[in-house]
XYZ file of C-alpha atoms in Angstrom:
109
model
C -10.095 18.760 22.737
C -8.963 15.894 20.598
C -6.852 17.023 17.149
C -8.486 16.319 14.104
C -6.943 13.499 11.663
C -6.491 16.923 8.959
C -4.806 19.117 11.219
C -2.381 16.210 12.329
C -1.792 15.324 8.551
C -1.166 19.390 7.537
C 1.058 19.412 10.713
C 3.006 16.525 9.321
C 3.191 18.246 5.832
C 5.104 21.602 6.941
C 7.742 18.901 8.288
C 11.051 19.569 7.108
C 12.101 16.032 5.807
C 16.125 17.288 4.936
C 16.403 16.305 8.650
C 16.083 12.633 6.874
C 19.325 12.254 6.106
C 20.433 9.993 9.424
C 20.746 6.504 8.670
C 19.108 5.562 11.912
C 16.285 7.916 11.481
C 16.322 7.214 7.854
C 15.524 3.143 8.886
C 12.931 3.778 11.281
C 10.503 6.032 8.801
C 11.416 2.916 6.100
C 10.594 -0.177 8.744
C 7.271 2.163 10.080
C 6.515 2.214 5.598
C 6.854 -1.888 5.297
C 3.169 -2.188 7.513
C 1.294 -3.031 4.910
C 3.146 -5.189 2.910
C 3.729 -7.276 6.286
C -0.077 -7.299 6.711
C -0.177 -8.339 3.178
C 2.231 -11.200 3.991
C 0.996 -12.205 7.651
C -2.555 -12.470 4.904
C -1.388 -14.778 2.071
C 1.048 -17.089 4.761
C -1.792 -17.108 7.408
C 1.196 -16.192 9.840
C 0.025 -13.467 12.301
C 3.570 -13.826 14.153
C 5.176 -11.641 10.885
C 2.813 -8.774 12.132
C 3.848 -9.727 15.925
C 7.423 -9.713 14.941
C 7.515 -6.429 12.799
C 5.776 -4.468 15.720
C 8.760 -5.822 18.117
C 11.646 -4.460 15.705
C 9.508 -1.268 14.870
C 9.347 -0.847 18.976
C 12.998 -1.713 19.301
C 14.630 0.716 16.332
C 11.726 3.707 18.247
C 13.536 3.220 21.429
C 17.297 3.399 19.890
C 16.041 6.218 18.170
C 14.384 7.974 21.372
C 17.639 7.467 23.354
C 19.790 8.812 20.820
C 17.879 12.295 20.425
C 16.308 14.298 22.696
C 13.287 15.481 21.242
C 12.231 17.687 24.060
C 15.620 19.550 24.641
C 15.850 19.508 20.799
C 17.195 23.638 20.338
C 16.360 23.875 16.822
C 12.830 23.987 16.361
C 12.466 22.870 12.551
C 14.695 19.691 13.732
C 12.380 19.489 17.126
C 9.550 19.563 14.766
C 10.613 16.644 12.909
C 11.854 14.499 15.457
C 8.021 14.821 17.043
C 6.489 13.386 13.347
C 8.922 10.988 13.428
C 7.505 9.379 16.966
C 3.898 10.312 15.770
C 4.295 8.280 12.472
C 5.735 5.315 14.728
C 3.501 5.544 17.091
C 0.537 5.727 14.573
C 2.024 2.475 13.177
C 2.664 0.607 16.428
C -1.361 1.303 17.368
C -2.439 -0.024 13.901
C 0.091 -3.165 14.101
C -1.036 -3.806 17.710
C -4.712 -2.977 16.643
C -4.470 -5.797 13.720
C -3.517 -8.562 16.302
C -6.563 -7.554 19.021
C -4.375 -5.706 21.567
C -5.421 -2.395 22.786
C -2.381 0.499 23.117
C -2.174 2.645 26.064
C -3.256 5.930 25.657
C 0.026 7.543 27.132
C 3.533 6.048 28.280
């Protein structure tokens, strides 16, 4: 049974953002913010490579992150909690960016 869009966004709401304070992690949540001001730009310049480009470095910071903490084996739960909104907000973004330029996402990796 799929989860609805308001459960997923009052999931992400009882997320306890002090866990925010890694400069890595920190970066990732910013770059995964800049979307739509790059859709804005890729708009006015008529340059979809800025969206093309933005999805690479958003995919590239995701996998430093990923390899850095282990979400799964995470043993405090609060922290495991926000590591797992941290991938959902990137991968939520990386859809939508891949979305804008026609290319379907898998549904799992």
């Amino acid at each position: 049974m799929p989860v609805s869009q308001e459960k997923k966004e009052g999931a992400l709401a009882l997320v306890d953002f002090l866990f925010l304070d890694d400069d890595e992690i920190w970066q990732l949540w910013l770059t995964a913010g800049q979307l739509s001001s790059i859709v804005q730009q890729s708009i006015i310049t008529l340059e979809p490579a800025y969206i093309a480009k933005f999805a690479f470095q958003l995919a590239q910071q995701f996998n430093n992150f990923y390899h850095k903490h282990h979400i799964l084996t995470e043993t405090d739960e609060a922290r495991k909690q926000f590591l797992l909104a941290t991938a959902a907000v990137v991968r939520r973004v990386l859809i939508q960016s891949l979305g804008l330029m026609g290319i379907s996402s898998p549904a799992v990796m």
